[in-house]
Amino acid sequence: MADAALRLTRLAEELLSAPLPVRIRAWDGSEAGPPGAPVLVIRDRRALRRLLWKPGELGLARAWVAGEIDVDGDLYEALGVLAGLIWEREGDVKDAVHPARDPRLRAAARGLLKLGGPFPPPPPPPEELRRHTGRLHTRRRDKESISHHYDVGNDFYSLVLGPSMVYSCAYFSDPDATLEDAQHDKLDLIARKLDLRPGQRLLDVGCGWGSMAIHAARAYGVQVTGVTLSVEQAAFARKRIAEEGLTDRIEIRVQDYRDVRDGPYDAISSIGMAEHVGDVQYGEYAADLYALLKPGGRLLNHQIARRPVPDEGAYHVDEFIDSYVFPDGELAPVGRTVSLLEEAGFEVRDLESIREHYALTLRHWVANLEKNRDAALRMVTPGRARVWRLYMAASALSFERNKIGVNQVLAVRPEEPGGSGLPLRARVWGGGSE
């Protein structure tokens, strides 16, 4: 008799002490759970062994990447109800599932073990990063982490990001604006906040595929130096720049920001890069950028932020993101970012939250991936495509639910004896490009 789904539903509810808000379809074809609810498909019982070995996020992620679990229907709806069950409970699900403490839970765990088959669990999917060794945020380790995420193929990124090749939050004039227009408007907003003018020098830290550099040089006539740790990004950016006829205005380097020594610059843009810096390194990051700016120069720091927690010392990086997406990446509350910039000598003059814009951006990226799924599978492994679909959809929900945000912080290196060079009225930026 095919009854794996019913047994799983009962066992899961016993372990979690809560009704299961999803319907389960098991490997034997059976189904159980509330009618009309999102369907969690368990294609292979090996997924249960992963969950028993690593309860919570990492076990689920491994089963998802391996293709052992899937969602039938709307992914956002399924993630929304699962988030309420797993990520948004009081405490982590791993803290709620301790079979050794409760005979009832021990019995449920034994039931899952029988359904899942013999231990040990399967090895992690090949897309999972092997643990780095050594001290966090050394030049070597940062380069390895950046390579893991960005050197997966420029064609794949083109498919997901679209023609703009901008891998950061767009800026939507309205919810129906195209992704391409919204990315142009974001780059132009940054250029105007920096008050870019012909002949100035701009340093673009973490320049990606060169989109900010190209926009600044073409629309504002500045000289741009872009630095990245990704060899593939640099090659792609240089090709684009040559095609635009801007090689005399833009230089792209494969270089760590800590090794840039040719300041001073009139302005610095750091767009979606500071998340890779890390808490232990952020003070040096801020001090290095301050030293590279001339007095009166401006920094635009565009950075994802997390909500503060009561015990900041207990904060830990999301296991799925750390293992599959952004190794060694860290998010900080925006207040800490502002404090560290000020400690380095900057005067923070403007902070704009654009959280809802990132949710819209991510939904566009997910739609691009889903629309071009067959092409994506010719470029990357099925597991890699599944990593991206899950992380982008889950991130969209996190921005929508105010679990994380993104902010543009405009800071200036003051002139002596304290001038900022900014206009009296806030939010009066430069003239803008066509």
PDB file of C-alpha atoms in Angstrom, residues 137-386:
ATOM      1  CA  HIS A 137      38.715  37.539   4.437  1.00  0.00           C
ATOM      2  CA  THR A 138      42.342  37.165   3.505  1.00  0.00           C
ATOM      3  CA  ARG A 139      43.047  38.145  -0.082  1.00  0.00           C
ATOM      4  CA  ARG A 140      43.390  34.491  -1.113  1.00  0.00           C
ATOM      5  CA  ARG A 141      40.205  33.349   0.588  1.00  0.00           C
ATOM      6  CA  ASP A 142      38.163  36.284  -0.700  1.00  0.00           C
ATOM      7  CA  LYS A 143      39.334  35.568  -4.253  1.00  0.00           C
ATOM      8  CA  GLU A 144      38.276  31.915  -3.912  1.00  0.00           C
ATOM      9  CA  SER A 145      34.863  32.925  -2.564  1.00  0.00           C
ATOM     10  CA  ILE A 146      34.268  35.444  -5.341  1.00  0.00           C
ATOM     11  CA  SER A 147      35.316  32.894  -7.962  1.00  0.00           C
ATOM     12  CA  HIS A 148      32.862  30.328  -6.563  1.00  0.00           C
ATOM     13  CA  HIS A 149      29.945  32.686  -7.105  1.00  0.00           C
ATOM     14  CA  TYR A 150      30.860  34.756 -10.139  1.00  0.00           C
ATOM     15  CA  ASP A 151      32.959  32.463 -12.324  1.00  0.00           C
ATOM     16  CA  VAL A 152      30.078  30.177 -13.301  1.00  0.00           C
ATOM     17  CA  GLY A 153      29.838  31.469 -16.860  1.00  0.00           C
ATOM     18  CA  ASN A 154      29.048  34.884 -18.304  1.00  0.00           C
ATOM     19  CA  ASP A 155      26.429  33.359 -20.612  1.00  0.00           C
ATOM     20  CA  PHE A 156      24.486  32.095 -17.603  1.00  0.00           C
ATOM     21  CA  TYR A 157      24.578  35.512 -15.953  1.00  0.00           C
ATOM     22  CA  SER A 158      23.454  37.128 -19.228  1.00  0.00           C
ATOM     23  CA  LEU A 159      20.452  34.813 -19.267  1.00  0.00           C
ATOM     24  CA  VAL A 160      19.456  35.659 -15.688  1.00  0.00           C
ATOM     25  CA  LEU A 161      20.323  39.368 -15.517  1.00  0.00           C
ATOM     26  CA  GLY A 162      19.304  40.381 -19.009  1.00  0.00           C
ATOM     27  CA  PRO A 163      21.083  42.850 -21.298  1.00  0.00           C
ATOM     28  CA  SER A 164      21.982  45.291 -18.512  1.00  0.00           C
ATOM     29  CA  MET A 165      24.342  42.765 -16.854  1.00  0.00           C
ATOM     30  CA  VAL A 166      23.775  44.491 -13.540  1.00  0.00           C
ATOM     31  CA  TYR A 167      23.788  42.159 -10.554  1.00  0.00           C
ATOM     32  CA  SER A 168      22.356  44.422  -7.860  1.00  0.00           C
ATOM     33  CA  CYS A 169      19.057  46.014  -6.929  1.00  0.00           C
ATOM     34  CA  ALA A 170      17.394  47.998  -9.715  1.00  0.00           C
ATOM     35  CA  TYR A 171      15.478  51.242  -9.165  1.00  0.00           C
ATOM     36  CA  PHE A 172      11.887  51.130 -10.438  1.00  0.00           C
ATOM     37  CA  SER A 173      10.018  54.273 -11.394  1.00  0.00           C
ATOM     38  CA  ASP A 174       6.875  52.145 -11.063  1.00  0.00           C
ATOM     39  CA  PRO A 175       6.220  48.408 -10.551  1.00  0.00           C
ATOM     40  CA  ASP A 176       5.559  47.872 -14.269  1.00  0.00           C
ATOM     41  CA  ALA A 177       8.861  49.346 -15.456  1.00  0.00           C
ATOM     42  CA  THR A 178      11.115  46.986 -17.370  1.00  0.00           C
ATOM     43  CA  LEU A 179      14.138  45.534 -15.627  1.00  0.00           C
ATOM     44  CA  GLU A 180      16.387  47.165 -18.218  1.00  0.00           C
ATOM     45  CA  ASP A 181      14.934  50.634 -17.584  1.00  0.00           C
ATOM     46  CA  ALA A 182      15.098  50.123 -13.816  1.00  0.00           C
ATOM     47  CA  GLN A 183      18.767  49.127 -13.948  1.00  0.00           C
ATOM     48  CA  HIS A 184      19.585  52.158 -16.107  1.00  0.00           C
ATOM     49  CA  ASP A 185      17.765  54.382 -13.614  1.00  0.00           C
ATOM     50  CA  LYS A 186      19.717  52.851 -10.702  1.00  0.00           C
ATOM     51  CA  LEU A 187      23.077  53.470 -12.380  1.00  0.00           C
ATOM     52  CA  ASP A 188      22.046  57.009 -13.249  1.00  0.00           C
ATOM     53  CA  LEU A 189      20.817  57.704  -9.731  1.00  0.00           C
ATOM     54  CA  ILE A 190      24.214  56.641  -8.375  1.00  0.00           C
ATOM     55  CA  ALA A 191      26.020  58.828 -10.906  1.00  0.00           C
ATOM     56  CA  ARG A 192      23.901  61.811  -9.918  1.00  0.00           C
ATOM     57  CA  LYS A 193      24.362  61.224  -6.199  1.00  0.00           C
ATOM     58  CA  LEU A 194      28.108  61.184  -6.843  1.00  0.00           C
ATOM     59  CA  ASP A 195      27.736  64.396  -8.880  1.00  0.00           C
ATOM     60  CA  LEU A 196      29.919  62.987 -11.654  1.00  0.00           C
ATOM     61  CA  ARG A 197      31.344  65.508 -14.131  1.00  0.00           C
ATOM     62  CA  PRO A 198      33.534  65.292 -17.239  1.00  0.00           C
ATOM     63  CA  GLY A 199      37.189  64.683 -16.536  1.00  0.00           C
ATOM     64  CA  GLN A 200      36.695  63.359 -12.986  1.00  0.00           C
ATOM     65  CA  ARG A 201      38.142  60.034 -11.829  1.00  0.00           C
ATOM     66  CA  LEU A 202      35.724  57.357 -10.589  1.00  0.00           C
ATOM     67  CA  LEU A 203      36.780  54.160  -8.808  1.00  0.00           C
ATOM     68  CA  ASP A 204      34.150  51.418  -9.157  1.00  0.00           C
ATOM     69  CA  VAL A 205      34.879  48.833  -6.444  1.00  0.00           C
ATOM     70  CA  GLY A 206      33.521  45.419  -7.354  1.00  0.00           C
ATOM     71  CA  CYS A 207      32.814  46.551 -10.907  1.00  0.00           C
ATOM     72  CA  GLY A 208      31.129  43.341 -12.057  1.00  0.00           C
ATOM     73  CA  TRP A 209      30.616  43.175 -15.809  1.00  0.00           C
ATOM     74  CA  GLY A 210      31.361  46.882 -16.268  1.00  0.00           C
ATOM     75  CA  SER A 211      27.862  48.360 -16.428  1.00  0.00           C
ATOM     76  CA  MET A 212      28.448  51.231 -13.987  1.00  0.00           C
ATOM     77  CA  ALA A 213      31.808  52.032 -15.547  1.00  0.00           C
ATOM     78  CA  ILE A 214      30.312  52.151 -19.042  1.00  0.00           C
ATOM     79  CA  HIS A 215      27.369  54.311 -17.960  1.00  0.00           C
ATOM     80  CA  ALA A 216      29.578  56.770 -16.060  1.00  0.00           C
ATOM     81  CA  ALA A 217      32.090  57.122 -18.892  1.00  0.00           C
ATOM     82  CA  ARG A 218      29.536  57.323 -21.690  1.00  0.00           C
ATOM     83  CA  ALA A 219      26.901  59.552 -20.030  1.00  0.00           C
ATOM     84  CA  TYR A 220      29.076  61.668 -17.728  1.00  0.00           C
ATOM     85  CA  GLY A 221      32.489  61.764 -19.408  1.00  0.00           C
ATOM     86  CA  VAL A 222      34.473  60.514 -16.409  1.00  0.00           C
ATOM     87  CA  GLN A 223      37.618  58.376 -16.329  1.00  0.00           C
ATOM     88  CA  VAL A 224      36.812  55.071 -14.617  1.00  0.00           C
ATOM     89  CA  THR A 225      38.917  52.440 -12.913  1.00  0.00           C
ATOM     90  CA  GLY A 226      36.968  49.268 -12.169  1.00  0.00           C
ATOM     91  CA  VAL A 227      38.299  46.501  -9.923  1.00  0.00           C
ATOM     92  CA  THR A 228      37.001  42.952  -9.507  1.00  0.00           C
ATOM     93  CA  LEU A 229      38.369  39.649  -8.226  1.00  0.00           C
ATOM     94  CA  SER A 230      36.570  37.687 -10.946  1.00  0.00           C
ATOM     95  CA  VAL A 231      38.639  36.888 -14.033  1.00  0.00           C
ATOM     96  CA  GLU A 232      35.515  36.064 -16.053  1.00  0.00           C
ATOM     97  CA  GLN A 233      33.826  39.336 -15.130  1.00  0.00           C
ATOM     98  CA  ALA A 234      36.901  41.339 -16.093  1.00  0.00           C
ATOM     99  CA  ALA A 235      37.193  39.644 -19.494  1.00  0.00           C
ATOM    100  CA  PHE A 236      33.510  40.271 -20.231  1.00  0.00           C
ATOM    101  CA  ALA A 237      33.711  43.905 -19.091  1.00  0.00           C
ATOM    102  CA  ARG A 238      36.776  44.631 -21.236  1.00  0.00           C
ATOM    103  CA  LYS A 239      35.045  43.178 -24.295  1.00  0.00           C
ATOM    104  CA  ARG A 240      31.956  45.345 -23.716  1.00  0.00           C
ATOM    105  CA  ILE A 241      34.097  48.441 -23.195  1.00  0.00           C
ATOM    106  CA  ALA A 242      35.977  47.825 -26.443  1.00  0.00           C
ATOM    107  CA  GLU A 243      32.702  47.386 -28.318  1.00  0.00           C
ATOM    108  CA  GLU A 244      31.485  50.709 -26.867  1.00  0.00           C
ATOM    109  CA  GLY A 245      34.700  52.443 -27.960  1.00  0.00           C
ATOM    110  CA  LEU A 246      35.495  53.452 -24.371  1.00  0.00           C
ATOM    111  CA  THR A 247      38.895  51.830 -23.829  1.00  0.00           C
ATOM    112  CA  ASP A 248      40.483  55.267 -23.486  1.00  0.00           C
ATOM    113  CA  ARG A 249      38.168  56.129 -20.590  1.00  0.00           C
ATOM    114  CA  ILE A 250      37.851  52.861 -18.660  1.00  0.00           C
ATOM    115  CA  GLU A 251      40.408  50.510 -17.148  1.00  0.00           C
ATOM    116  CA  ILE A 252      39.291  47.179 -15.685  1.00  0.00           C
ATOM    117  CA  ARG A 253      41.645  45.422 -13.274  1.00  0.00           C
ATOM    118  CA  VAL A 254      41.581  42.043 -11.570  1.00  0.00           C
ATOM    119  CA  GLN A 255      42.601  43.512  -8.251  1.00  0.00           C
ATOM    120  CA  ASP A 256      41.666  43.495  -4.577  1.00  0.00           C
ATOM    121  CA  TYR A 257      40.377  46.868  -3.354  1.00  0.00           C
ATOM    122  CA  ARG A 258      43.050  46.712  -0.644  1.00  0.00           C
ATOM    123  CA  ASP A 259      45.726  46.884  -3.337  1.00  0.00           C
ATOM    124  CA  VAL A 260      44.489  50.008  -5.147  1.00  0.00           C
ATOM    125  CA  ARG A 261      47.175  52.658  -4.677  1.00  0.00           C
ATOM    126  CA  ASP A 262      46.606  55.227  -7.410  1.00  0.00           C
ATOM    127  CA  GLY A 263      44.296  57.677  -5.661  1.00  0.00           C
ATOM    128  CA  PRO A 264      43.047  60.200  -5.076  1.00  0.00           C
ATOM    129  CA  TYR A 265      39.738  59.710  -6.889  1.00  0.00           C
ATOM    130  CA  ASP A 266      36.943  62.238  -7.176  1.00  0.00           C
ATOM    131  CA  ALA A 267      34.277  59.611  -6.441  1.00  0.00           C
ATOM    132  CA  ILE A 268      33.917  55.942  -5.509  1.00  0.00           C
ATOM    133  CA  SER A 269      31.000  53.632  -6.220  1.00  0.00           C
ATOM    134  CA  SER A 270      30.661  50.360  -4.338  1.00  0.00           C
ATOM    135  CA  ILE A 271      27.539  48.594  -5.587  1.00  0.00           C
ATOM    136  CA  GLY A 272      26.629  45.241  -4.050  1.00  0.00           C
ATOM    137  CA  MET A 273      30.249  44.566  -3.135  1.00  0.00           C
ATOM    138  CA  ALA A 274      30.506  45.418   0.574  1.00  0.00           C
ATOM    139  CA  GLU A 275      28.475  42.311   1.527  1.00  0.00           C
ATOM    140  CA  HIS A 276      31.602  40.308   0.665  1.00  0.00           C
ATOM    141  CA  VAL A 277      33.898  42.376   2.890  1.00  0.00           C
ATOM    142  CA  GLY A 278      32.948  40.829   6.222  1.00  0.00           C
ATOM    143  CA  ASP A 279      32.589  42.280   9.687  1.00  0.00           C
ATOM    144  CA  VAL A 280      36.227  41.760  10.681  1.00  0.00           C
ATOM    145  CA  GLN A 281      37.411  43.587   7.571  1.00  0.00           C
ATOM    146  CA  TYR A 282      34.857  46.371   7.255  1.00  0.00           C
ATOM    147  CA  GLY A 283      36.803  48.975   9.208  1.00  0.00           C
ATOM    148  CA  GLU A 284      39.774  48.523   6.886  1.00  0.00           C
ATOM    149  CA  TYR A 285      37.460  48.645   3.855  1.00  0.00           C
ATOM    150  CA  ALA A 286      36.032  51.990   4.985  1.00  0.00           C
ATOM    151  CA  ALA A 287      39.482  53.382   5.823  1.00  0.00           C
ATOM    152  CA  ASP A 288      40.929  52.291   2.472  1.00  0.00           C
ATOM    153  CA  LEU A 289      38.131  53.960   0.504  1.00  0.00           C
ATOM    154  CA  TYR A 290      38.461  57.121   2.597  1.00  0.00           C
ATOM    155  CA  ALA A 291      42.195  57.261   1.823  1.00  0.00           C
ATOM    156  CA  LEU A 292      41.526  56.829  -1.908  1.00  0.00           C
ATOM    157  CA  LEU A 293      39.175  59.830  -2.084  1.00  0.00           C
ATOM    158  CA  LYS A 294      40.268  63.430  -2.426  1.00  0.00           C
ATOM    159  CA  PRO A 295      38.859  65.907   0.129  1.00  0.00           C
ATOM    160  CA  GLY A 296      35.317  66.694  -0.962  1.00  0.00           C
ATOM    161  CA  GLY A 297      35.070  63.364  -2.801  1.00  0.00           C
ATOM    162  CA  ARG A 298      31.954  61.242  -2.488  1.00  0.00           C
ATOM    163  CA  LEU A 299      31.357  57.546  -1.804  1.00  0.00           C
ATOM    164  CA  LEU A 300      28.141  55.781  -2.797  1.00  0.00           C
ATOM    165  CA  ASN A 301      27.900  52.521  -0.856  1.00  0.00           C
ATOM    166  CA  HIS A 302      25.001  50.357  -2.109  1.00  0.00           C
ATOM    167  CA  GLN A 303      24.679  47.429   0.303  1.00  0.00           C
ATOM    168  CA  ILE A 304      22.262  44.759   1.538  1.00  0.00           C
ATOM    169  CA  ALA A 305      21.530  44.948   5.274  1.00  0.00           C
ATOM    170  CA  ARG A 306      19.946  42.555   7.748  1.00  0.00           C
ATOM    171  CA  ARG A 307      17.739  43.373  10.675  1.00  0.00           C
ATOM    172  CA  PRO A 308      19.598  43.707  13.997  1.00  0.00           C
ATOM    173  CA  VAL A 309      19.216  40.870  16.497  1.00  0.00           C
ATOM    174  CA  PRO A 310      19.113  41.142  20.311  1.00  0.00           C
ATOM    175  CA  ASP A 311      22.414  39.261  20.661  1.00  0.00           C
ATOM    176  CA  GLU A 312      24.659  40.350  17.807  1.00  0.00           C
ATOM    177  CA  GLY A 313      27.351  37.958  19.017  1.00  0.00           C
ATOM    178  CA  ALA A 314      25.029  35.035  18.265  1.00  0.00           C
ATOM    179  CA  TYR A 315      24.448  36.066  14.643  1.00  0.00           C
ATOM    180  CA  HIS A 316      25.444  33.377  12.162  1.00  0.00           C
ATOM    181  CA  VAL A 317      25.520  33.339   8.390  1.00  0.00           C
ATOM    182  CA  ASP A 318      22.674  31.560   6.613  1.00  0.00           C
ATOM    183  CA  GLU A 319      23.891  27.976   5.996  1.00  0.00           C
ATOM    184  CA  PHE A 320      22.387  27.625   2.523  1.00  0.00           C
ATOM    185  CA  ILE A 321      23.762  30.954   1.320  1.00  0.00           C
ATOM    186  CA  ASP A 322      27.188  30.294   2.823  1.00  0.00           C
ATOM    187  CA  SER A 323      27.450  26.781   1.368  1.00  0.00           C
ATOM    188  CA  TYR A 324      25.975  27.320  -2.082  1.00  0.00           C
ATOM    189  CA  VAL A 325      25.743  31.003  -2.997  1.00  0.00           C
ATOM    190  CA  PHE A 326      27.970  33.616  -1.303  1.00  0.00           C
ATOM    191  CA  PRO A 327      30.696  31.873   0.701  1.00  0.00           C
ATOM    192  CA  ASP A 328      31.940  34.026   3.580  1.00  0.00           C
ATOM    193  CA  GLY A 329      29.415  36.740   2.762  1.00  0.00           C
ATOM    194  CA  GLU A 330      28.099  38.639   5.781  1.00  0.00           C
ATOM    195  CA  LEU A 331      25.262  41.083   6.261  1.00  0.00           C
ATOM    196  CA  ALA A 332      25.309  43.826   8.882  1.00  0.00           C
ATOM    197  CA  PRO A 333      22.579  46.162  10.148  1.00  0.00           C
ATOM    198  CA  VAL A 334      22.677  49.471   8.310  1.00  0.00           C
ATOM    199  CA  GLY A 335      23.420  51.298  11.567  1.00  0.00           C
ATOM    200  CA  ARG A 336      26.686  49.397  11.951  1.00  0.00           C
ATOM    201  CA  THR A 337      27.663  50.212   8.360  1.00  0.00           C
ATOM    202  CA  VAL A 338      27.028  53.918   8.933  1.00  0.00           C
ATOM    203  CA  SER A 339      28.997  53.852  12.196  1.00  0.00           C
ATOM    204  CA  LEU A 340      32.032  52.206  10.597  1.00  0.00           C
ATOM    205  CA  LEU A 341      32.015  54.659   7.695  1.00  0.00           C
ATOM    206  CA  GLU A 342      31.913  57.545  10.164  1.00  0.00           C
ATOM    207  CA  GLU A 343      34.686  56.009  12.261  1.00  0.00           C
ATOM    208  CA  ALA A 344      36.845  55.980   9.126  1.00  0.00           C
ATOM    209  CA  GLY A 345      36.348  59.740   8.764  1.00  0.00           C
ATOM    210  CA  PHE A 346      33.398  59.931   6.362  1.00  0.00           C
ATOM    211  CA  GLU A 347      30.450  62.218   6.891  1.00  0.00           C
ATOM    212  CA  VAL A 348      27.266  60.330   5.990  1.00  0.00           C
ATOM    213  CA  ARG A 349      24.967  62.725   4.168  1.00  0.00           C
ATOM    214  CA  ASP A 350      22.137  60.602   2.825  1.00  0.00           C
ATOM    215  CA  LEU A 351      20.658  57.145   3.307  1.00  0.00           C
ATOM    216  CA  GLU A 352      17.956  55.787   1.022  1.00  0.00           C
ATOM    217  CA  SER A 353      16.287  52.429   1.593  1.00  0.00           C
ATOM    218  CA  ILE A 354      15.200  50.715  -1.627  1.00  0.00           C
ATOM    219  CA  ARG A 355      14.141  47.377  -0.115  1.00  0.00           C
ATOM    220  CA  GLU A 356      10.973  46.881  -2.155  1.00  0.00           C
ATOM    221  CA  HIS A 357      12.931  47.519  -5.352  1.00  0.00           C
ATOM    222  CA  TYR A 358      15.115  44.476  -4.683  1.00  0.00           C
ATOM    223  CA  ALA A 359      12.082  42.218  -4.335  1.00  0.00           C
ATOM    224  CA  LEU A 360      10.929  43.384  -7.780  1.00  0.00           C
ATOM    225  CA  THR A 361      14.431  42.919  -9.208  1.00  0.00           C
ATOM    226  CA  LEU A 362      14.702  39.356  -7.914  1.00  0.00           C
ATOM    227  CA  ARG A 363      11.311  38.386  -9.275  1.00  0.00           C
ATOM    228  CA  HIS A 364      12.480  39.555 -12.704  1.00  0.00           C
ATOM    229  CA  TRP A 365      15.627  37.426 -12.391  1.00  0.00           C
ATOM    230  CA  VAL A 366      13.633  34.352 -11.339  1.00  0.00           C
ATOM    231  CA  ALA A 367      11.284  34.877 -14.273  1.00  0.00           C
ATOM    232  CA  ASN A 368      14.264  35.092 -16.646  1.00  0.00           C
ATOM    233  CA  LEU A 369      15.671  31.836 -15.289  1.00  0.00           C
ATOM    234  CA  GLU A 370      12.347  30.008 -15.461  1.00  0.00           C
ATOM    235  CA  LYS A 371      11.638  31.292 -18.972  1.00  0.00           C
ATOM    236  CA  ASN A 372      15.058  30.156 -20.179  1.00  0.00           C
ATOM    237  CA  ARG A 373      15.367  26.952 -18.158  1.00  0.00           C
ATOM    238  CA  ASP A 374      16.447  24.735 -21.074  1.00  0.00           C
ATOM    239  CA  ALA A 375      19.157  27.182 -22.116  1.00  0.00           C
ATOM    240  CA  ALA A 376      20.332  27.474 -18.512  1.00  0.00           C
ATOM    241  CA  LEU A 377      20.726  23.700 -18.247  1.00  0.00           C
ATOM    242  CA  ARG A 378      23.052  23.765 -21.228  1.00  0.00           C
ATOM    243  CA  MET A 379      25.281  26.241 -19.388  1.00  0.00           C
ATOM    244  CA  VAL A 380      25.323  24.954 -15.795  1.00  0.00           C
ATOM    245  CA  THR A 381      24.467  21.770 -13.924  1.00  0.00           C
ATOM    246  CA  PRO A 382      20.835  21.128 -12.922  1.00  0.00           C
ATOM    247  CA  GLY A 383      21.935  21.527  -9.314  1.00  0.00           C
ATOM    248  CA  ARG A 384      23.433  24.959  -9.976  1.00  0.00           C
ATOM    249  CA  ALA A 385      20.255  26.119 -11.717  1.00  0.00           C
ATOM    250  CA  ARG A 386      18.218  24.888  -8.741  1.00  0.00           C
TER     251      ARG A 386
END
